Tab-separated table of C-alpha atoms in Angstrom:
chain	number	residue	atom	x	y	z
A	23	MET	CA	-144.807	-38.684	56.095
A	24	THR	CA	-148.028	-39.646	54.390
A	25	ASN	CA	-151.342	-40.199	56.003
A	26	LEU	CA	-154.429	-41.917	54.666
A	27	ILE	CA	-157.454	-40.322	56.272
A	28	GLU	CA	-159.538	-42.820	58.152
A	29	PRO	CA	-163.304	-43.182	57.623
A	30	SER	CA	-165.713	-40.714	59.122
A	31	ALA	CA	-165.533	-42.340	62.577
A	32	THR	CA	-162.246	-40.534	63.147
A	33	LEU	CA	-163.448	-37.138	61.963
A	34	GLN	CA	-163.503	-34.219	64.329
A	35	PRO	CA	-166.795	-33.310	66.019
A	36	LEU	CA	-169.059	-31.276	63.795
A	37	ALA	CA	-169.842	-28.447	66.174
A	38	PRO	CA	-167.565	-25.540	65.319
A	39	PRO	CA	-165.544	-24.445	68.330
A	40	SER	CA	-165.617	-20.708	67.850
A	41	GLY	CA	-164.318	-17.707	65.984
A	42	GLY	CA	-163.679	-17.552	62.293
A	43	GLU	CA	-164.600	-21.139	61.638
A	44	CYS	CA	-168.149	-20.367	62.749
A	45	GLN	CA	-168.446	-17.832	59.955
A	46	VAL	CA	-167.867	-20.541	57.362
A	47	PHE	CA	-170.303	-22.945	59.040
A	48	ASP	CA	-172.916	-20.299	59.653
A	49	TRP	CA	-172.721	-18.990	56.137
A	50	ILE	CA	-173.063	-22.462	54.577
A	51	GLU	CA	-175.957	-23.423	56.861
A	52	ASN	CA	-177.861	-20.193	56.483
A	53	PHE	CA	-177.031	-18.944	53.012
A	54	GLY	CA	-175.186	-21.632	51.064
A	55	ARG	CA	-178.208	-23.219	49.439
A	56	TYR	CA	-179.431	-19.843	48.224
A	57	THR	CA	-176.354	-19.244	46.070
A	58	GLU	CA	-176.989	-19.179	42.363
A	59	ASP	CA	-174.792	-22.076	41.342
A	60	ILE	CA	-171.945	-24.359	42.362
A	61	PRO	CA	-169.097	-22.015	41.302
A	62	SER	CA	-170.570	-19.131	43.353
A	63	PHE	CA	-170.993	-21.405	46.360
A	64	VAL	CA	-167.465	-22.852	46.172
A	65	ARG	CA	-165.932	-19.406	45.678
A	66	GLU	CA	-167.764	-18.026	48.707
A	67	VAL	CA	-166.804	-20.942	50.952
A	68	CYS	CA	-163.142	-20.749	49.905
A	69	ASN	CA	-162.951	-16.979	50.313
A	70	ARG	CA	-164.575	-17.218	53.734
A	71	PHE	CA	-162.139	-19.951	54.761
A	72	VAL	CA	-159.201	-17.774	53.664
A	73	GLY	CA	-160.746	-14.883	55.587
A	74	CYS	CA	-160.631	-17.123	58.663
A	75	ASP	CA	-156.866	-17.719	58.309
A	76	MET	CA	-157.133	-21.020	56.442
A	77	PRO	CA	-154.079	-21.077	54.107
A	78	LEU	CA	-155.877	-22.335	51.010
A	79	ASP	CA	-154.281	-21.906	47.597
A	80	ARG	CA	-156.274	-24.297	45.435
A	81	VAL	CA	-159.585	-26.110	45.904
A	82	SER	CA	-160.992	-28.428	43.281
A	83	ILE	CA	-164.424	-30.082	43.127
A	84	VAL	CA	-165.086	-32.985	40.752
A	85	MET	CA	-168.609	-34.391	40.426
A	86	ARG	CA	-170.437	-36.704	38.068
A	87	THR	CA	-173.478	-35.247	36.362
A	88	LEU	CA	-176.355	-36.406	34.177
A	89	HIS	CA	-175.877	-34.838	30.780
A	90	PRO	CA	-175.850	-36.336	27.264
A	91	GLN	CA	-172.347	-35.065	26.485
A	92	ILE	CA	-170.744	-34.503	29.872
A	93	SER	CA	-170.070	-37.193	32.465
A	94	THR	CA	-168.080	-35.142	34.931
A	95	SER	CA	-167.935	-31.477	35.867
A	96	GLY	CA	-165.093	-29.850	37.734
A	97	TYR	CA	-164.644	-26.474	39.419
A	98	MET	CA	-161.297	-25.097	40.499
A	99	TRP	CA	-160.816	-22.184	42.865
A	100	ARG	CA	-157.428	-20.512	43.261
A	101	ASP	CA	-156.514	-17.925	45.856
A	102	GLY	CA	-156.577	-14.436	44.389
A	103	VAL	CA	-158.424	-15.464	41.232
A	104	ASP	CA	-162.016	-14.270	41.217
A	105	GLU	CA	-163.443	-16.632	38.600
A	106	LEU	CA	-163.361	-20.385	39.109
A	107	SER	CA	-162.004	-22.508	36.280
A	108	LEU	CA	-164.608	-24.914	34.984
A	109	PHE	CA	-163.758	-28.164	33.269
A	110	THR	CA	-165.837	-31.009	31.913
A	111	ALA	CA	-165.130	-34.559	30.790
A	112	ASP	CA	-167.043	-36.660	28.299
A	113	HIS	CA	-168.445	-40.148	28.822
A	114	GLN	CA	-165.182	-41.834	27.798
A	115	THR	CA	-163.165	-40.180	30.536
A	116	GLN	CA	-163.133	-43.218	32.832
A	117	THR	CA	-161.174	-45.225	30.301
A	118	ARG	CA	-158.470	-42.576	29.986
A	119	GLU	CA	-155.108	-42.842	31.700
A	120	SER	CA	-155.440	-39.338	33.146
A	121	TYR	CA	-158.491	-40.506	35.114
A	122	GLN	CA	-157.057	-43.898	35.993
A	123	ARG	CA	-153.969	-42.214	37.497
A	124	SER	CA	-155.896	-39.545	39.345
A	125	PRO	CA	-156.681	-39.514	43.078
A	126	VAL	CA	-160.215	-38.557	41.998
A	127	ARG	CA	-160.694	-42.143	40.811
A	128	LEU	CA	-159.860	-43.468	44.291
A	129	ILE	CA	-162.459	-41.181	45.866
A	130	PHE	CA	-165.103	-42.067	43.263
A	131	GLU	CA	-164.420	-45.733	44.046
A	132	GLY	CA	-165.005	-45.297	47.772
A	133	SER	CA	-161.718	-44.196	49.341
A	134	PRO	CA	-162.271	-42.201	52.547
A	135	GLY	CA	-159.631	-39.693	51.514
A	136	LEU	CA	-155.975	-39.152	50.862
A	137	ARG	CA	-153.345	-36.726	52.097
A	138	ARG	CA	-149.926	-36.036	50.675
A	139	ARG	CA	-147.572	-33.781	52.625
A	140	LEU	CA	-145.522	-32.547	49.712
A	141	ALA	CA	-143.386	-30.414	52.044
A	142	ASP	CA	-141.859	-33.706	53.126
A	143	PRO	CA	-139.265	-34.739	50.504
A	144	ASP	CA	-139.935	-38.408	51.321
A	145	CYS	CA	-143.652	-38.125	50.589
A	146	PRO	CA	-144.468	-40.189	47.503
A	147	ARG	CA	-145.544	-38.226	44.423
A	148	ASP	CA	-147.633	-41.218	43.386
A	149	PHE	CA	-150.112	-39.361	41.162
A	150	PRO	CA	-149.175	-37.126	38.214
A	151	VAL	CA	-151.186	-34.240	39.693
A	152	LEU	CA	-148.910	-34.263	42.750
A	153	ILE	CA	-145.830	-33.694	40.580
A	154	ASP	CA	-147.577	-30.712	38.970
A	155	LEU	CA	-148.655	-29.326	42.338
A	156	ASP	CA	-145.172	-29.840	43.793
A	157	GLY	CA	-143.848	-27.789	40.887
A	158	GLU	CA	-146.304	-25.028	41.746
A	159	GLY	CA	-145.031	-24.917	45.330
A	160	VAL	CA	-147.904	-26.782	46.986
A	161	THR	CA	-146.815	-28.185	50.341
A	162	ASP	CA	-149.883	-30.176	51.370
A	163	TYR	CA	-152.688	-31.863	49.411
A	164	LEU	CA	-155.857	-33.336	50.848
A	165	ILE	CA	-158.632	-34.970	48.839
A	166	LEU	CA	-161.894	-35.971	50.539
A	167	PRO	CA	-165.171	-37.517	49.411
A	168	ILE	CA	-168.312	-35.449	48.924
A	169	PRO	CA	-170.929	-38.043	49.920
A	170	PHE	CA	-174.302	-37.745	48.165
A	171	SER	CA	-177.502	-39.271	49.479
A	172	ASP	CA	-177.751	-41.690	46.526
A	173	GLY	CA	-174.648	-43.445	47.849
A	174	ARG	CA	-172.205	-41.972	45.350
A	175	SER	CA	-169.178	-39.985	46.373
A	176	TYR	CA	-167.535	-37.167	44.504
A	177	ALA	CA	-164.238	-35.478	45.250
A	178	CYS	CA	-162.991	-32.249	46.748
A	179	SER	CA	-159.281	-31.517	47.000
A	180	TRP	CA	-157.715	-28.841	49.201
A	181	ALA	CA	-154.147	-27.643	48.664
A	182	THR	CA	-151.883	-25.135	50.397
A	183	LYS	CA	-148.498	-23.557	49.779
A	184	ALA	CA	-148.081	-22.693	53.465
A	185	PRO	CA	-144.645	-23.694	54.791
A	186	GLY	CA	-145.011	-27.081	56.432
A	187	GLY	CA	-148.495	-27.611	54.981
A	188	PHE	CA	-151.803	-27.671	56.839
A	189	THR	CA	-151.732	-27.971	60.617
A	190	ASP	CA	-153.718	-30.763	62.265
A	191	ALA	CA	-156.253	-28.201	63.452
A	192	GLN	CA	-156.697	-26.916	59.897
A	193	ILE	CA	-157.198	-30.435	58.552
A	194	GLY	CA	-159.803	-30.955	61.286
A	195	ARG	CA	-161.617	-27.780	60.273
A	196	ILE	CA	-161.751	-28.869	56.619
A	197	GLN	CA	-163.015	-32.327	57.587
A	198	ALA	CA	-165.572	-30.846	59.940
A	199	VAL	CA	-167.064	-28.610	57.275
A	200	MET	CA	-167.379	-31.371	54.687
A	201	PRO	CA	-170.836	-32.758	55.665
A	202	THR	CA	-172.495	-29.337	55.501
A	203	PHE	CA	-170.492	-28.410	52.410
A	204	SER	CA	-171.588	-31.685	50.758
A	205	LEU	CA	-175.226	-31.136	51.714
A	206	VAL	CA	-175.376	-27.818	49.869
A	207	LEU	CA	-173.365	-29.144	46.911
A	208	GLU	CA	-175.906	-31.944	46.529
A	209	ILE	CA	-178.789	-29.466	46.473
A	210	LEU	CA	-177.055	-27.305	43.858
A	211	ALA	CA	-176.013	-30.336	41.779
A	212	ALA	CA	-179.586	-31.693	41.797
A	213	ARG	CA	-180.766	-28.294	40.537
A	214	ASP	CA	-178.168	-28.390	37.732
A	215	ILE	CA	-179.198	-31.909	36.735
A	216	SER	CA	-182.896	-31.034	36.571
A	217	HIS	CA	-182.035	-28.158	34.205
A	218	ASN	CA	-179.802	-30.428	32.094
A	219	LEU	CA	-182.546	-33.032	31.766
A	220	MET	CA	-185.185	-30.462	30.838
A	221	ASP	CA	-182.859	-28.886	28.249
A	222	THR	CA	-182.110	-32.294	26.783
A	223	TYR	CA	-185.619	-33.690	26.543
A	224	LEU	CA	-187.828	-30.607	26.221
A	225	GLY	CA	-185.514	-27.910	24.872
A	226	HIS	CA	-184.093	-24.985	26.832
A	227	LYS	CA	-186.980	-22.507	26.733
A	228	THR	CA	-189.724	-25.097	27.111
A	229	GLY	CA	-187.754	-26.767	29.906
A	230	GLU	CA	-187.515	-23.451	31.753
A	231	ARG	CA	-191.311	-23.053	31.511
A	232	VAL	CA	-191.884	-26.493	32.999
A	233	LEU	CA	-189.355	-25.918	35.801
A	234	ASN	CA	-191.004	-22.591	36.568
A	235	GLY	CA	-194.289	-24.333	37.292
A	236	GLY	CA	-195.907	-24.916	33.912
A	237	ILE	CA	-196.352	-28.548	34.830
A	238	TYR	CA	-200.091	-29.242	34.784
A	239	ARG	CA	-202.622	-29.768	32.046
A	240	GLY	CA	-204.312	-26.510	31.173
A	241	VAL	CA	-201.090	-24.498	31.290
A	242	ASN	CA	-200.928	-23.345	27.697
A	243	GLU	CA	-201.047	-20.185	25.657
A	244	THR	CA	-201.743	-19.145	22.114
A	245	ILE	CA	-198.627	-17.900	20.379
A	246	GLU	CA	-197.658	-16.935	16.849
A	247	ALA	CA	-194.601	-18.616	15.469
A	248	ALA	CA	-192.794	-19.712	12.372
A	249	LEU	CA	-193.140	-23.500	12.319
A	250	TRP	CA	-190.673	-26.054	11.045
A	251	ILE	CA	-191.366	-29.673	10.174
A	252	SER	CA	-188.687	-31.722	8.469
A	253	ASP	CA	-188.098	-35.365	7.769
A	254	LEU	CA	-185.751	-37.821	6.178
A	255	ARG	CA	-186.794	-39.257	2.811
A	256	GLY	CA	-187.003	-43.027	2.404
A	257	PHE	CA	-186.609	-43.742	6.084
A	258	THR	CA	-189.074	-46.641	6.051
A	259	ALA	CA	-187.229	-48.330	3.186
A	260	LEU	CA	-183.912	-47.767	4.970
A	261	SER	CA	-185.370	-49.314	8.132
A	262	ASP	CA	-186.076	-52.528	6.229
A	263	LYS	CA	-182.609	-52.679	4.655
A	264	LEU	CA	-180.185	-51.570	7.360
A	265	ALA	CA	-179.191	-53.126	10.671
A	266	PRO	CA	-180.608	-51.122	13.606
A	267	PRO	CA	-177.225	-49.723	14.784
A	268	VAL	CA	-176.450	-48.440	11.257
A	269	LEU	CA	-179.926	-46.959	10.948
A	270	LEU	CA	-179.593	-45.297	14.336
A	271	GLY	CA	-176.264	-43.798	13.271
A	272	ILE	CA	-177.851	-42.292	10.146
A	273	LEU	CA	-180.786	-40.927	12.102
A	274	ASN	CA	-178.611	-39.410	14.823
A	275	ASP	CA	-176.333	-37.782	12.263
A	276	HIS	CA	-179.368	-36.363	10.450
A	277	PHE	CA	-180.884	-34.986	13.671
A	278	GLU	CA	-177.564	-33.529	14.803
A	279	ARG	CA	-177.276	-31.503	11.594
A	280	ILE	CA	-180.918	-30.386	11.654
A	281	VAL	CA	-180.903	-29.438	15.348
A	282	GLY	CA	-177.563	-27.644	14.991
A	283	ALA	CA	-178.992	-25.492	12.203
A	284	ILE	CA	-182.200	-24.689	14.124
A	285	GLU	CA	-180.331	-23.803	17.302
A	286	LYS	CA	-177.889	-21.615	15.369
A	287	TYR	CA	-180.879	-19.374	14.633
A	288	ASP	CA	-182.299	-19.655	18.175
A	289	GLY	CA	-185.217	-21.855	17.186
A	290	GLU	CA	-186.550	-24.406	19.644
A	291	VAL	CA	-186.803	-28.083	18.743
A	292	LEU	CA	-189.963	-29.352	20.399
A	293	LYS	CA	-189.886	-33.001	19.473
A	294	PHE	CA	-188.642	-35.802	17.294
A	295	ILE	CA	-191.359	-37.980	15.798
A	296	GLY	CA	-189.766	-40.967	14.113
A	297	ASP	CA	-187.522	-39.352	11.505
A	298	SER	CA	-189.314	-35.971	11.726
A	299	VAL	CA	-188.445	-32.824	13.641
A	300	LEU	CA	-190.959	-30.234	14.903
A	301	ALA	CA	-189.503	-26.836	15.810
A	302	ILE	CA	-190.755	-23.312	16.409
A	303	PHE	CA	-189.413	-19.777	16.011
A	304	PRO	CA	-191.810	-17.738	18.230
A	305	ILE	CA	-192.575	-14.263	16.900
A	306	ASP	CA	-192.374	-12.595	20.328
A	307	GLN	CA	-188.854	-13.944	20.731
A	308	TYR	CA	-187.679	-12.296	17.497
A	309	GLY	CA	-189.674	-9.087	17.930
A	310	ASP	CA	-191.817	-9.415	14.804
A	311	ALA	CA	-192.968	-11.831	12.126
A	312	MET	CA	-190.113	-10.846	9.843
A	313	GLY	CA	-187.539	-11.750	12.495
A	314	ALA	CA	-189.090	-15.169	13.043
A	315	ALA	CA	-189.403	-15.814	9.295
A	316	GLU	CA	-185.807	-14.733	8.631
A	317	ALA	CA	-184.585	-17.053	11.386
A	318	ALA	CA	-186.575	-19.997	10.044
A	319	VAL	CA	-185.378	-19.414	6.455
A	320	GLY	CA	-181.784	-18.960	7.652
A	321	ALA	CA	-181.996	-22.194	9.624
A	322	ALA	CA	-183.416	-24.050	6.608
A	323	ARG	CA	-180.531	-22.863	4.423
A	324	GLU	CA	-178.042	-23.862	7.120
A	325	ALA	CA	-179.657	-27.295	7.486
A	326	VAL	CA	-179.463	-27.908	3.736
A	327	ARG	CA	-175.785	-26.903	3.774
A	328	ARG	CA	-175.044	-29.310	6.629
A	329	LEU	CA	-177.073	-32.173	5.140
A	330	GLU	CA	-175.476	-31.738	1.720
A	331	GLU	CA	-172.038	-31.897	3.325
A	332	ARG	CA	-173.063	-35.283	4.673
A	333	ASN	CA	-174.393	-36.353	1.247
A	334	VAL	CA	-171.100	-35.438	-0.464
A	335	GLU	CA	-169.276	-37.654	2.055
A	336	ARG	CA	-171.711	-40.487	1.393
A	337	GLN	CA	-171.361	-40.214	-2.382
A	338	GLU	CA	-167.556	-40.236	-2.099
A	339	LYS	CA	-167.977	-43.639	-0.443
A	340	ASN	CA	-170.417	-44.770	-3.162
A	341	ILE	CA	-173.337	-44.655	-0.725
A	342	PRO	CA	-176.549	-43.079	-2.057
A	343	ALA	CA	-177.331	-39.568	-0.897
A	344	LEU	CA	-180.174	-39.206	1.578
A	345	GLY	CA	-183.199	-37.098	0.676
A	346	TYR	CA	-184.979	-34.847	3.098
A	347	GLY	CA	-187.696	-32.205	3.198
A	348	ILE	CA	-188.100	-29.042	5.261
A	349	ALA	CA	-191.394	-27.146	5.421
A	350	LEU	CA	-191.807	-23.656	6.875
A	351	HIS	CA	-195.137	-22.053	7.739
A	352	MET	CA	-196.279	-19.315	10.103
A	353	GLY	CA	-199.399	-19.067	12.197
A	354	GLU	CA	-201.145	-19.241	15.529
A	355	VAL	CA	-200.629	-22.345	17.665
A	356	VAL	CA	-201.521	-23.488	21.154
A	357	TYR	CA	-198.246	-23.941	23.064
A	358	GLY	CA	-198.362	-25.835	26.333
A	359	ASN	CA	-199.207	-29.046	28.140
A	360	ILE	CA	-201.197	-31.565	26.190
A	361	GLY	CA	-201.943	-35.124	27.283
A	362	ALA	CA	-203.321	-37.068	30.223
A	363	PRO	CA	-203.216	-35.402	33.658
A	364	ASN	CA	-200.187	-37.429	34.749
A	365	ARG	CA	-198.469	-37.922	31.383
A	366	LEU	CA	-197.972	-34.702	29.488
A	367	ASP	CA	-196.210	-33.383	26.457
A	368	PHE	CA	-195.227	-29.719	26.186
A	369	THR	CA	-195.702	-28.976	22.500
A	370	VAL	CA	-197.681	-27.011	19.911
A	371	ILE	CA	-200.955	-27.995	18.268
A	372	GLY	CA	-203.398	-26.316	15.918
A	373	PRO	CA	-204.319	-26.016	12.252
A	374	ALA	CA	-201.041	-24.232	11.483
A	375	VAL	CA	-199.105	-27.301	12.617
A	376	ASN	CA	-201.250	-29.507	10.368
A	377	HIS	CA	-200.661	-27.148	7.419
A	378	THR	CA	-196.911	-27.346	7.989
A	379	ALA	CA	-197.072	-31.134	7.994
A	380	ARG	CA	-199.043	-31.119	4.733
A	381	ILE	CA	-196.553	-28.773	3.089
A	382	GLU	CA	-193.750	-31.019	4.226
A	383	GLN	CA	-195.412	-33.952	2.445
A	384	LEU	CA	-195.220	-31.913	-0.783
A	385	CYS	CA	-191.414	-31.806	-0.555
A	386	ARG	CA	-191.351	-35.394	-1.811
A	387	THR	CA	-193.818	-34.992	-4.701
A	388	MET	CA	-192.340	-31.658	-5.755
A	389	SER	CA	-188.739	-32.880	-5.301
A	390	ARG	CA	-187.695	-29.781	-3.362
A	391	PRO	CA	-185.651	-29.832	-0.146
A	392	VAL	CA	-187.312	-26.678	1.217
A	393	LEU	CA	-190.900	-25.511	0.784
A	394	ILE	CA	-192.263	-22.290	2.244
A	395	SER	CA	-195.852	-21.215	2.788
A	396	ALA	CA	-197.233	-17.833	1.680
A	397	THR	CA	-197.234	-16.566	5.293
A	398	VAL	CA	-193.478	-17.056	5.610
A	399	ALA	CA	-192.856	-15.829	2.048
A	400	GLU	CA	-194.692	-12.581	2.842
A	401	ALA	CA	-192.899	-12.065	6.134
A	402	THR	CA	-189.345	-12.611	4.924
A	403	ASP	CA	-187.146	-10.185	3.010
A	404	GLN	CA	-185.330	-13.111	1.424
A	405	PRO	CA	-186.101	-13.683	-2.257
A	406	VAL	CA	-188.434	-16.645	-2.773
A	407	THR	CA	-189.780	-18.330	-5.897
A	408	SER	CA	-193.422	-19.325	-6.324
A	409	LEU	CA	-194.107	-22.911	-7.311
A	410	GLY	CA	-197.810	-22.210	-7.919
A	411	PHE	CA	-200.933	-23.169	-6.024
A	412	HIS	CA	-201.190	-26.666	-4.594
A	413	ALA	CA	-203.888	-28.603	-2.809
A	414	LEU	CA	-203.004	-29.641	0.737
A	415	ARG	CA	-204.690	-32.744	2.084
A	416	GLY	CA	-207.434	-31.809	4.538
A	417	VAL	CA	-207.212	-28.092	3.660
A	418	ARG	CA	-210.107	-26.602	1.662
A	419	GLU	CA	-208.358	-23.927	-0.436
A	420	PRO	CA	-205.238	-24.503	-2.558
A	421	HIS	CA	-202.171	-22.786	-1.109
A	422	GLU	CA	-199.427	-20.969	-2.959
A	423	ILE	CA	-196.164	-22.718	-2.224
A	424	PHE	CA	-192.719	-21.131	-2.476
A	425	THR	CA	-189.152	-22.276	-2.318
A	426	LEU	CA	-185.789	-20.562	-2.114
A	427	PRO	CA	-184.395	-19.522	-5.522
A	428	GLU	CA	-181.526	-22.012	-5.354
A	429	TYR	CA	-184.038	-24.896	-5.154
A	430	ALA	CA	-186.537	-23.609	-7.744
B	2	MET	CA	-173.945	-26.069	72.697
B	3	SER	CA	-177.592	-25.534	71.851
B	4	LYS	CA	-180.214	-28.272	72.070
B	5	ALA	CA	-180.467	-28.175	68.306
B	6	ALA	CA	-176.778	-28.919	67.689
B	7	PRO	CA	-177.013	-32.752	67.838
B	8	VAL	CA	-180.094	-32.693	65.631
B	9	ILE	CA	-178.321	-30.566	63.032
B	10	LYS	CA	-175.281	-32.808	63.279
B	11	TRP	CA	-177.438	-35.878	62.654
B	12	MET	CA	-179.230	-34.231	59.728
B	13	VAL	CA	-176.172	-33.103	57.777
B	14	LYS	CA	-173.945	-36.052	58.570
B	15	ASP	CA	-176.177	-39.122	58.690
B	16	GLY	CA	-179.815	-38.241	58.188
B	17	ARG	CA	-179.541	-37.068	54.601
B	18	LEU	CA	-177.368	-40.041	53.659
B	19	THR	CA	-179.281	-42.847	55.355
B	20	ALA	CA	-182.975	-41.888	55.199
B	21	HIS	CA	-184.915	-44.068	52.777
B	22	ASN	CA	-187.432	-41.385	51.856
B	23	MET	CA	-188.968	-38.169	53.155
B	24	ARG	CA	-191.269	-39.975	55.611
B	25	ASP	CA	-188.407	-42.007	57.046
B	26	PHE	CA	-186.329	-38.845	57.358
B	27	GLY	CA	-189.253	-37.059	59.056
B	28	ASP	CA	-189.798	-39.880	61.567
B	29	ARG	CA	-186.155	-40.051	62.492
B	30	PHE	CA	-185.826	-36.280	62.619
B	31	CYS	CA	-188.686	-36.181	65.142
B	32	GLU	CA	-187.053	-38.901	67.219
B	33	HIS	CA	-183.887	-36.794	67.362
B	34	ILE	CA	-185.878	-33.710	68.315
B	35	VAL	CA	-187.431	-35.626	71.216
B	36	ALA	CA	-184.099	-37.172	72.210
B	37	ALA	CA	-182.570	-33.693	72.304
B	38	ARG	CA	-185.387	-32.683	74.709
B	39	MET	CA	-186.452	-29.927	72.362
B	40	VAL	CA	-190.058	-31.145	72.692
B	41	GLN	CA	-191.781	-33.760	74.877
B	42	SER	CA	-193.262	-35.867	72.124
B	43	TYR	CA	-193.157	-35.501	68.392
B	44	PRO	CA	-196.857	-35.572	67.411
B	45	ILE	CA	-197.030	-31.934	68.453
B	46	LEU	CA	-194.653	-31.152	65.624
B	47	LEU	CA	-197.107	-32.304	63.017
């Protein structure tokens, strides 16, 4: 016998009757929102339910999120397994058959819930997941919406291997806990999303600073760092020649390779300015100037390797290679909020940033992919080759400029 | 059942899903507090 759960009007009263059930309610109400993250919260709720004689064997949560690469996050708890399984889906997941044929889709589209009593041989196995669960010995499967205050609903499924499935009282207890359970999940999900957005738009470390309260103008500090400014050669000419989608594809590919190289060496990308990238390798993060310089030089080498890979592919298709320049310098910068009181940028400013930008401009005239200032050259153990002294626009004294031996 | 139970029930089940903003939620929360006879009138809560 199958049973489609009716809308919330038919749910059991919220007030917990007594006993073990209270422990789940009380814990969620009093402590749930203080848990570190969604997996910890779900694990605690499930373990407490089991401790109150709820025969749970598998609980799965599926929620949409706001992330550039991930559309949906899932968490699966299994009885006796300490760690939850985490799974994610990309932004194409909704077009896939696995999603289309999943009960999760029904819940996301507004269904009030679904129950399949797999212990009953006549119960339809009308979703592929039910066939899998039947094979695992699951006797009852319930999937319910997790309503969020923005009007969207996500999904939580509850499964048991108990002979005969869940009792009516057990189903009532699960339904009764859902509003409070959903309330805490929404709080934890909102926290996750704010971190994702900060990571995406400000970078991980800078995002953490902003979330920890560094949100107003005047919050800044002077730091020493290796600085990175890079750009794509001939971007303006390309902009005139190529259709915007093609140009965007080139730019995104370029940034992906540059950012990947910087992040491989734990640098922090602060911003994209047109076709340029500004990044820092703070000295206190690496312990000393040598550590920061080594990281910046390593990242530059890695970026060149990745960009040249792309250029080989382009040349194989008879498309001209793309030029680029990377400048590395080291110095003191002001790191923090800069802007109008209500519209801020968390970035670095100072003469050292200007010097880096000037050195980067030399990459074109000197036809070198990587140029390094004397401060980085002195700090690194890597061999470097001097290219002589060069005037930098707006800087009084000529500066000795270096490159890596392979580009000399 | 405590006097607070219906207020909590409203908050977790309906209040968080139907309030338009924090002020609306606050107004309706206070109305529920008064209805539950937890206080005589809600201005004293403010």
